[in-house]
PDB file of C-alpha atoms in Angstrom:
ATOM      1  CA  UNK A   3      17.494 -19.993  12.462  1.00 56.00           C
ATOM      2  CA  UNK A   4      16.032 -22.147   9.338  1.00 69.00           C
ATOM      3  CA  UNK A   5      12.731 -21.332   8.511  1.00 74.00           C
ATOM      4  CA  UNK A   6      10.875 -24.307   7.122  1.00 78.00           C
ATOM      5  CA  UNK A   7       9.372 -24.567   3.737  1.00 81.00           C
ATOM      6  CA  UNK A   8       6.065 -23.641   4.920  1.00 79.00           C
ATOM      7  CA  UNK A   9       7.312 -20.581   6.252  1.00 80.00           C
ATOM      8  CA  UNK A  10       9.183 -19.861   3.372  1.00 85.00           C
ATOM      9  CA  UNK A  11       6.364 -20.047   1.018  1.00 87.00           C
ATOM     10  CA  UNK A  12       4.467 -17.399   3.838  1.00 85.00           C
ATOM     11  CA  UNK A  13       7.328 -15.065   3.505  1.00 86.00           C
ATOM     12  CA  UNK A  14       7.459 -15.204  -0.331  1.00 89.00           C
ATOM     13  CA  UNK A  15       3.972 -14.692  -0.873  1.00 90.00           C
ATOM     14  CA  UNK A  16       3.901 -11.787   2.033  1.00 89.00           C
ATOM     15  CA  UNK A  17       6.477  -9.996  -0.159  1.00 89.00           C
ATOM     16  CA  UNK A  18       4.889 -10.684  -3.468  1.00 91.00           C
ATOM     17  CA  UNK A  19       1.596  -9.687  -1.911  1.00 92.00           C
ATOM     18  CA  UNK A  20       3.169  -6.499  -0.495  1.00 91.00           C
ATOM     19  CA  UNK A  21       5.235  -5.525  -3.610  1.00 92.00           C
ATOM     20  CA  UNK A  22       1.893  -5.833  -6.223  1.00 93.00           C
ATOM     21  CA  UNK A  23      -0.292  -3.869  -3.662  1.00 94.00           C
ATOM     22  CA  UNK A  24       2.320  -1.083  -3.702  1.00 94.00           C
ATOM     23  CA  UNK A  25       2.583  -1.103  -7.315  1.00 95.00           C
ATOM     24  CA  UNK A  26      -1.039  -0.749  -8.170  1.00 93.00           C
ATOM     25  CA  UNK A  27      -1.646   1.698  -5.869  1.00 95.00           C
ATOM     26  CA  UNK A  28       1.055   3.753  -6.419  1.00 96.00           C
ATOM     27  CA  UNK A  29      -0.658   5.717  -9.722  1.00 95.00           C
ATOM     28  CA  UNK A  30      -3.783   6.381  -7.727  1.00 96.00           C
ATOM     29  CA  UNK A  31      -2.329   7.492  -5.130  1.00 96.00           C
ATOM     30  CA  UNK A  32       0.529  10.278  -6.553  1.00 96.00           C
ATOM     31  CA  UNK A  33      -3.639  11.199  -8.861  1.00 95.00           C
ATOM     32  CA  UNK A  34      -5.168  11.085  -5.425  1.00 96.00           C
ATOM     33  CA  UNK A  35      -2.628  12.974  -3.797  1.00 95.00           C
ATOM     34  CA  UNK A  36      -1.902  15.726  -6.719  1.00 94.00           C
ATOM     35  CA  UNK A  37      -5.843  16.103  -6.427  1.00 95.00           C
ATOM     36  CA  UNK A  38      -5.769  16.779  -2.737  1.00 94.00           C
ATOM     37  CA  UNK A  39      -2.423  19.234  -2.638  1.00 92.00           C
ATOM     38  CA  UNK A  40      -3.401  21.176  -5.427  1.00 88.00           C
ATOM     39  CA  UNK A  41      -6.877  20.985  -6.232  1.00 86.00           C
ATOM     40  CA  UNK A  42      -9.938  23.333  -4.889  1.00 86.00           C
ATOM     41  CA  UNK A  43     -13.439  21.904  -5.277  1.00 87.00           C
ATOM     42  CA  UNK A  44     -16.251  20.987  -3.279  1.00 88.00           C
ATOM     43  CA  UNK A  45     -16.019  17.567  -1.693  1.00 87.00           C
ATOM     44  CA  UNK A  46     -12.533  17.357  -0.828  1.00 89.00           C
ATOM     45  CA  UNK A  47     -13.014  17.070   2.781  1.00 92.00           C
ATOM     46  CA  UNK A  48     -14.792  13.833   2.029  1.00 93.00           C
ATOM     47  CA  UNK A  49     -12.625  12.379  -0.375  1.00 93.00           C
ATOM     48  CA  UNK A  50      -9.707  13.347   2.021  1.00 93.00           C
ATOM     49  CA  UNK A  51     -12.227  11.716   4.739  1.00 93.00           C
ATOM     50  CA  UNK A  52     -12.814   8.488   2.368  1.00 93.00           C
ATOM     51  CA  UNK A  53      -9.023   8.251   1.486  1.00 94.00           C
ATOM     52  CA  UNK A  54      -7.743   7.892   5.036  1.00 93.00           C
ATOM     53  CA  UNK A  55     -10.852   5.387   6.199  1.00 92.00           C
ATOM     54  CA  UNK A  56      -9.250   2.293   6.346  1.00 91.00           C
ATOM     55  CA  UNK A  57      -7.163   3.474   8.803  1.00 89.00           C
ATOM     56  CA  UNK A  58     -10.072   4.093  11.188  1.00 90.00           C
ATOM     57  CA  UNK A  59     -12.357   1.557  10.004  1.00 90.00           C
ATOM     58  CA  UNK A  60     -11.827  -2.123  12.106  1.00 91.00           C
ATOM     59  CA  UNK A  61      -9.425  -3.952   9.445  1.00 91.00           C
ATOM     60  CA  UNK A  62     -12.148  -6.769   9.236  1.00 91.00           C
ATOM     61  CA  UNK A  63     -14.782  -4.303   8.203  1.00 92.00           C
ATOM     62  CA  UNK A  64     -12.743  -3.272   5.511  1.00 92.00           C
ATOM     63  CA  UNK A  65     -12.309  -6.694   4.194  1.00 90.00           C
ATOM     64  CA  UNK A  66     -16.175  -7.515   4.538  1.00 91.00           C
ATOM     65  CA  UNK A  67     -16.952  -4.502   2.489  1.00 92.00           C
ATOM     66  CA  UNK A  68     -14.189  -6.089   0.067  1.00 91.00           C
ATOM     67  CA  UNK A  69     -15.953  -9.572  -0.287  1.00 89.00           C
ATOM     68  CA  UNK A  70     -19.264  -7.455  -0.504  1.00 90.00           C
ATOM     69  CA  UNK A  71     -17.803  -5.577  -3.551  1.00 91.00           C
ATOM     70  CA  UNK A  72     -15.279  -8.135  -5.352  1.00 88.00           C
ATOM     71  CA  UNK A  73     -16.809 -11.605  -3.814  1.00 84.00           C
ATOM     72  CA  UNK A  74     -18.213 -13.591  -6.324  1.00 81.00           C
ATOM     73  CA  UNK A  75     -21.651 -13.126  -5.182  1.00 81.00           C
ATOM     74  CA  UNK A  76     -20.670  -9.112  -4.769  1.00 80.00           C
ATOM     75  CA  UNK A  77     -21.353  -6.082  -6.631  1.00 85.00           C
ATOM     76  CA  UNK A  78     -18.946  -6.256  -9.098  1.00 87.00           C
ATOM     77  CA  UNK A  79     -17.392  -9.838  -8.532  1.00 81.00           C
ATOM     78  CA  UNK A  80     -20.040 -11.791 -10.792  1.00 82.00           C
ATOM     79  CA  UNK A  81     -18.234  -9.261 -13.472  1.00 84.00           C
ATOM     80  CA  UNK A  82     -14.895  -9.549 -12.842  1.00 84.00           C
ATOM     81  CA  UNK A  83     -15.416 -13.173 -13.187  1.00 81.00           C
ATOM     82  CA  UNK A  84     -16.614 -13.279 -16.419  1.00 83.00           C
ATOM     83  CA  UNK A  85     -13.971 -11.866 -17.715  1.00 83.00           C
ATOM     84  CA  UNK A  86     -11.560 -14.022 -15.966  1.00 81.00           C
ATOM     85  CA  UNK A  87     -10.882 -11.949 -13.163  1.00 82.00           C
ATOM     86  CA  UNK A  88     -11.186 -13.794  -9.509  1.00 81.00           C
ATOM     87  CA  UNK A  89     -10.203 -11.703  -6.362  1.00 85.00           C
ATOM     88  CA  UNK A  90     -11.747 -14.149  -3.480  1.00 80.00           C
ATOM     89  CA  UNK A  91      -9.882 -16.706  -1.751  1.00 84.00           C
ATOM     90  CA  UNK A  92      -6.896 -15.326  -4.181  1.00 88.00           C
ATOM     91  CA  UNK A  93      -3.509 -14.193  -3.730  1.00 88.00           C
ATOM     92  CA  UNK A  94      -4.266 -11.158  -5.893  1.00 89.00           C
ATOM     93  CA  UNK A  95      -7.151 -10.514  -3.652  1.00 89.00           C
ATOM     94  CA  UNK A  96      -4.636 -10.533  -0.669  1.00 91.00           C
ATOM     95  CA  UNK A  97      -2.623  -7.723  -2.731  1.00 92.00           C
ATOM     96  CA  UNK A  98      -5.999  -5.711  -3.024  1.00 92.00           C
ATOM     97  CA  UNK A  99      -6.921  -5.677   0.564  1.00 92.00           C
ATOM     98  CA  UNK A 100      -3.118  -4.810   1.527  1.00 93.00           C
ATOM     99  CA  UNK A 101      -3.295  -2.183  -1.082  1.00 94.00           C
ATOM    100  CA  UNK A 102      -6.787  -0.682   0.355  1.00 93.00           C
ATOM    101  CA  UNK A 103      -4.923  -0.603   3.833  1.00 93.00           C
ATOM    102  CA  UNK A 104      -1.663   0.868   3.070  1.00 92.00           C
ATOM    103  CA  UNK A 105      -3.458   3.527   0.248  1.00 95.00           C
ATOM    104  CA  UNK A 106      -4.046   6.437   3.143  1.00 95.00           C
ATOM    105  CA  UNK A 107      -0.132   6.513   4.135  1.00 92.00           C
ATOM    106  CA  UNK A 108       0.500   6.507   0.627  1.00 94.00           C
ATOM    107  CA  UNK A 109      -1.373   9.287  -0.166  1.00 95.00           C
ATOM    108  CA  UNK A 110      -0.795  11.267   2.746  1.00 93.00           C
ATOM    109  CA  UNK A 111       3.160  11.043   2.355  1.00 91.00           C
ATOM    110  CA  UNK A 112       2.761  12.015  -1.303  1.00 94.00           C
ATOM    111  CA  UNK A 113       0.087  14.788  -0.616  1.00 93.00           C
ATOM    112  CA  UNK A 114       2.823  16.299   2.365  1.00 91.00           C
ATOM    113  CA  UNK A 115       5.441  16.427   0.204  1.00 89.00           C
ATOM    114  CA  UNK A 116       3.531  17.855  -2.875  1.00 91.00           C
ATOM    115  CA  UNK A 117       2.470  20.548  -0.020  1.00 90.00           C
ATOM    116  CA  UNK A 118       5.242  21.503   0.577  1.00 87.00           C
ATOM    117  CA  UNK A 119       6.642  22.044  -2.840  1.00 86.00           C
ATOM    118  CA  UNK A 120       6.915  26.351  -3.661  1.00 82.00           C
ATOM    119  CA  UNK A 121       4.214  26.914  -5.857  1.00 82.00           C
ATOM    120  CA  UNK A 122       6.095  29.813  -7.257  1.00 84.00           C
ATOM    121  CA  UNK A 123       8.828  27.110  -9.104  1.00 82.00           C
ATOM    122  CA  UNK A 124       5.097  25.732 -10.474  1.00 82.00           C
ATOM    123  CA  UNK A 125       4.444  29.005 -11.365  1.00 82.00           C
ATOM    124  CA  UNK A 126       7.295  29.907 -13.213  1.00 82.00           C
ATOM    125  CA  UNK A 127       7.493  26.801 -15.521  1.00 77.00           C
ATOM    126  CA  UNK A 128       3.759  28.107 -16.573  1.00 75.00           C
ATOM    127  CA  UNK A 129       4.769  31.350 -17.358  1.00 80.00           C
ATOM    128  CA  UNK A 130       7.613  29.362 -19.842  1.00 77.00           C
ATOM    129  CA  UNK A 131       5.036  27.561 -21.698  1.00 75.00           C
ATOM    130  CA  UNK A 132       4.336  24.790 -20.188  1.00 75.00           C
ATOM    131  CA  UNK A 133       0.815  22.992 -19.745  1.00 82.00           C
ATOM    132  CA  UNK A 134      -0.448  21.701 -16.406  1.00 84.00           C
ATOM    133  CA  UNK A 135       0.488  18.040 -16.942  1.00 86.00           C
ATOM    134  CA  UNK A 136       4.407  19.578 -18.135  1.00 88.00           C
ATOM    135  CA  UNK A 137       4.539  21.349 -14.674  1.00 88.00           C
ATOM    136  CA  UNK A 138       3.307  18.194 -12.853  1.00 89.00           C
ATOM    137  CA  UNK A 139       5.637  16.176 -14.742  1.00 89.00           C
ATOM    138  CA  UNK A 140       8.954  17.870 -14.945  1.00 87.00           C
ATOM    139  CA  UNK A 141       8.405  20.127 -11.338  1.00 87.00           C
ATOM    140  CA  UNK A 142       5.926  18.481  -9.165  1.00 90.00           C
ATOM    141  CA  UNK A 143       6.447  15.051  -9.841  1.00 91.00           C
ATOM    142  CA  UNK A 144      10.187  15.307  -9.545  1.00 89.00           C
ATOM    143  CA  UNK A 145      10.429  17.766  -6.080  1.00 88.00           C
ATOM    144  CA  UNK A 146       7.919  14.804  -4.682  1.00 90.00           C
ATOM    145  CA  UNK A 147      10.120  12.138  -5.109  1.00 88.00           C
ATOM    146  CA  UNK A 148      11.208  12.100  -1.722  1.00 85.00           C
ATOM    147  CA  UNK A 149       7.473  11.665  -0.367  1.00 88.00           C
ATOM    148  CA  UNK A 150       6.718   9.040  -2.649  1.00 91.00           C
ATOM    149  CA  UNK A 151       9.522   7.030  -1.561  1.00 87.00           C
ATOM    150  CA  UNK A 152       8.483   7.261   1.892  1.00 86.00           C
ATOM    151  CA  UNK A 153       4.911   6.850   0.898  1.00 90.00           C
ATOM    152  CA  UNK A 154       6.391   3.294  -1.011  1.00 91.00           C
ATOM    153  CA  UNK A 155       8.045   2.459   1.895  1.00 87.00           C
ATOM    154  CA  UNK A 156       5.581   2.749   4.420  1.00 87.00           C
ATOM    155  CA  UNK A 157       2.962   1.390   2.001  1.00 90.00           C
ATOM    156  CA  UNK A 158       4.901  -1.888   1.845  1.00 89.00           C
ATOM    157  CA  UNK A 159       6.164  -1.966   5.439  1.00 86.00           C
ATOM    158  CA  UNK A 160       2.119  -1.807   5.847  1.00 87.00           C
ATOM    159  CA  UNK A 161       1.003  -4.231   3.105  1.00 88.00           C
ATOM    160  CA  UNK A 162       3.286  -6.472   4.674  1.00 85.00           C
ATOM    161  CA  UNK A 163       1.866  -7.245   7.946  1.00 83.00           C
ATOM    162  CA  UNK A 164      -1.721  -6.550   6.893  1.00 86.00           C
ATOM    163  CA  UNK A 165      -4.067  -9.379   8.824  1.00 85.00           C
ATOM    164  CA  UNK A 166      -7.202  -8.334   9.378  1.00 86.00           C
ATOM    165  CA  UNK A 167      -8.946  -7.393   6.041  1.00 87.00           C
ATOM    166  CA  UNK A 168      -6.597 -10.123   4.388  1.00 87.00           C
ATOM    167  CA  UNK A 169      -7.861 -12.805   6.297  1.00 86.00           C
ATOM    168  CA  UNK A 170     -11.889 -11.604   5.821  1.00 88.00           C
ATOM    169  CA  UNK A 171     -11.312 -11.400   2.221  1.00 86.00           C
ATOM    170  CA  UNK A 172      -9.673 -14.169   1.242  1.00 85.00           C
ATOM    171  CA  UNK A 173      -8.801 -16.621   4.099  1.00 82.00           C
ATOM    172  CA  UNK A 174      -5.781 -17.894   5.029  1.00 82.00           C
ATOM    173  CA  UNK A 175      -4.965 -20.803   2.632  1.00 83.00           C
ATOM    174  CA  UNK A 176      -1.837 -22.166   2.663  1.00 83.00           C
ATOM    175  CA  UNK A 177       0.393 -21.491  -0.438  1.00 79.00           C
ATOM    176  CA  UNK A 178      -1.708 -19.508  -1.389  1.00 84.00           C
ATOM    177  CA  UNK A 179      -3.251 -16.462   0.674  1.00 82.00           C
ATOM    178  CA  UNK A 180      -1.480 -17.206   4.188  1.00 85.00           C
ATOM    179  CA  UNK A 181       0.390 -14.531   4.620  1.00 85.00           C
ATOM    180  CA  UNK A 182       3.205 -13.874   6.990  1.00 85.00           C
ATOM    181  CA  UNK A 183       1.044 -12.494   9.609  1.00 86.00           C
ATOM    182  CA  UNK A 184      -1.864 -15.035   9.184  1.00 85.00           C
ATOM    183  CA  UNK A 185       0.954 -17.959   9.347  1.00 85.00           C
ATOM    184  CA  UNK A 186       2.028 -16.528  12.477  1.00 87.00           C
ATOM    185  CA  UNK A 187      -1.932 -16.468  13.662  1.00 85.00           C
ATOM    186  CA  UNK A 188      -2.304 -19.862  12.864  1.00 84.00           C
ATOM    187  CA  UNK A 189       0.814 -21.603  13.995  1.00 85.00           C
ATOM    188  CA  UNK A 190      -0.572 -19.589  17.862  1.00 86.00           C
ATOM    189  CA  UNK A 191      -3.377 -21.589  17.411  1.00 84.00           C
ATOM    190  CA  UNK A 192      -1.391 -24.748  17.492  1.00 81.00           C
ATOM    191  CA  UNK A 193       0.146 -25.660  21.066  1.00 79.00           C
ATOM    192  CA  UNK A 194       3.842 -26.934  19.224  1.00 79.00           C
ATOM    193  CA  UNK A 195       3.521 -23.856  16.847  1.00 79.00           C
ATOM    194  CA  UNK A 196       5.110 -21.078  18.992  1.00 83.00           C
ATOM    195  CA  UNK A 197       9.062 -21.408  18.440  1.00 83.00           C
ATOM    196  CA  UNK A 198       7.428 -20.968  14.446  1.00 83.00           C
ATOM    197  CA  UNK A 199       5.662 -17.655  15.236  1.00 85.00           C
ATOM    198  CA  UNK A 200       8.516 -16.503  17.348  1.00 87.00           C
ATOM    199  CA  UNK A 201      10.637 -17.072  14.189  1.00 86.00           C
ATOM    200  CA  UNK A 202       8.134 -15.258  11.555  1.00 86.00           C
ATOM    201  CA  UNK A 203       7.508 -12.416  14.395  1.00 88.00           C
ATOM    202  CA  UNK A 204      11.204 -11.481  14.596  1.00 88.00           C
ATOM    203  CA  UNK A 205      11.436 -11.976  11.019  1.00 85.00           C
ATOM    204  CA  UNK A 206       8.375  -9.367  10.630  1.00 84.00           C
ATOM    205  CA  UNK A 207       9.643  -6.721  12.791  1.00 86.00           C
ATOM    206  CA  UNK A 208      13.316  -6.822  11.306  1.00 86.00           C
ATOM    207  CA  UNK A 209      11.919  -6.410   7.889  1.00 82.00           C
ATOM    208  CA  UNK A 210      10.069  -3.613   9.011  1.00 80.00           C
ATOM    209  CA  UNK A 211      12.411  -2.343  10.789  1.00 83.00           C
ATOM    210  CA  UNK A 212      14.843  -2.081   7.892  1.00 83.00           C
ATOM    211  CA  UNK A 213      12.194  -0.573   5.582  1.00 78.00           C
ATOM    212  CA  UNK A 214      11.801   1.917   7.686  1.00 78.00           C
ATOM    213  CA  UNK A 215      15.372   3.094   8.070  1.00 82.00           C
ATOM    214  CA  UNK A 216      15.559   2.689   4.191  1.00 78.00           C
ATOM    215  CA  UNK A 217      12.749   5.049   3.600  1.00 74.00           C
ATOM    216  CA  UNK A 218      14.381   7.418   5.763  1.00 75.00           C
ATOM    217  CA  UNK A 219      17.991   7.073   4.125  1.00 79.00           C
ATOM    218  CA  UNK A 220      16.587   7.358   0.665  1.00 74.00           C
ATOM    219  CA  UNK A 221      14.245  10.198   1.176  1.00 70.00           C
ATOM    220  CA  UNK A 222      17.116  12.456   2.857  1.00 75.00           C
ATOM    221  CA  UNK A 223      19.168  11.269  -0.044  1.00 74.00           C
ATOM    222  CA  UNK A 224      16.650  12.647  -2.662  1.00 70.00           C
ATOM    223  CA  UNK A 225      16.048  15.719  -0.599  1.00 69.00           C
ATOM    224  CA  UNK A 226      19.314  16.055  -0.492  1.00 71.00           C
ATOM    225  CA  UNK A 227      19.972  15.794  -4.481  1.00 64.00           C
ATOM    226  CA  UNK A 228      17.111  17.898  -5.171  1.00 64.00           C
ATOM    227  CA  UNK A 229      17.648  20.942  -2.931  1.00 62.00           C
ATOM    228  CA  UNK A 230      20.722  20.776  -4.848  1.00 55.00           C
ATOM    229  CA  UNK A 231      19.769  20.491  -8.467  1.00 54.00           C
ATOM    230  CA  UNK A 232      17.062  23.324  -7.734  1.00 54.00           C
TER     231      UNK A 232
END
C-alpha cells in the first residue's frame, strides 16, 4: 500500500498540524485545568462551561467564530497581521483550530487527574515551607503526569482528524492546509478518488488506534512509577 506524494504531503502536514496544536495548548490547559481542580471563585461553572464548548458547538461554527476573530478582516486578525502574524488560509491556522477542538479533552484529563490527587500530600509540602507554585511544581504537577499524558494523547489523536472547523478556517489547500481528513473529503468528491480515501481512512483509524493504546500504556506506566515513588 504506497501512498502517493500527495497523500504523503496530507499525512505530514496532519501530524505537524496535530503535534503544534498539542504543544501550544498544552500550558493553557495544565493553567486551565489547575484553575478548575483547585480553585474556588465565582464563574467557574462558566469557564468550565466555555472550556468544554467546542465539543458541543457544530465544528463549523467553531471555525466561523475563528475567521471572525483571527481572519484578516476579524477582530484581532488586522493585528496579528501587522506584526507578521497570518492565521487564515495557513497551516498554523489549521494547528489553531485543531488546538481549539482538542483543548476540552485536554483539560478535562488534566483537571481528573489533578482531582484526584490527596490534597493532604499538597498540604504537607505547605506546612514544609513551600509556596503555592513549589507545591504545584514538585507535588501536583508531578502526581498529574499520568493525566496529562492521556490528555496529550487524546488531544493529538483529536487534532488529528479535526475537519470541520479546519476546513471553515482555513480551506483545504493543497500542501498547505489539506489535512488528512480534508484529503480524504476531497478525493470522495472525485469519482476515481475512492481506493485514495480508503487508503488515508485506514491510515487514520490505525494511527488513532495506536495513540490510543499508547496513552493507555504510558499512563498505567506513570501511575505505576508514581504510586511507587510516593
Amino acid at each position: 500500500m504506497g501512498f502517493s506524494e500527495e497523500e504523503w504531503t496530507a499525512i505530514r502536514l496532519s501530524i505537524e498540524v496535530a503535534a503544534l496544536a498539542v504543544a501550544v495548548s498544552l500550558p493553557f490547559g495544565i493553567l486551565v485545568a489547575y484553575v478548575l481542580a483547585r480553585g474556588r471563585f465565582y464563574g467557574k461553572a462558566v469557564l468550565s462551561a466555555i472550556v468544554a464548548l467546542p465539543l458541543i458547538l457544530p465544528p463549523v461554527v467553531t471555525g466561523y467564530l475563528l475567521l471572525m476573530t483571527f481572519g484578516r478582516k476579524g477582530l484581532f486578525g488586522g493585528f496579528l497581521e501587522s506584526i507578521g502574524i497570518v492565521l487564515s488560509f495557513r497551516w498554523t491556522g489549521a494547528a489553531v483550530a485543531a488546538a481549539v477542538m482538542g483543548f476540552p479533552l485536554l483539560v478535562q484529563a488534566i483537571q481528573l487527574s489533578m482531582e484526584a490527587i490527596d490534597k493532604r500530600l499538597e498540604s504537607a509540602a505547605g506546612t514544609l515551607g513551600a509556596n503555592r507554585f513549589m507545591v504545584f511544581l514538585t507535588v501536583t504537577l508531578p502526581l498529574s503526569l499520568p493525566g496529562i499524558i492521556a490528555g496529550v494523547v487524546t488531544s493529538f489523536a483529536r487534532a488529528l482528524g479535526e475537519f470541520g472547523a479546519t476546513i471553515t478556517f482555513v480551506s483545504a489547500i493543497p500542501g498547505e492546509t489539506q489535512t488528512l481528513a480534508s484529503a480524504i473529503h476531497s478525493l470522495l468528491q472525485d469519482p476515481d478518488g475512492e481506493p485514495m480515501a480508503l487508503r488515508l481512512t485506514f491510515f487514520s483509524v490505525a494511527i488513532s488506534f495506536a495513540a490510543i493504546l499508547l496513552a493507555g500504556s504510558v499512563s498505567r506506566f506513570a501511575a505505576r512509577r508514581l504510586g511507587a515513588a510516593s
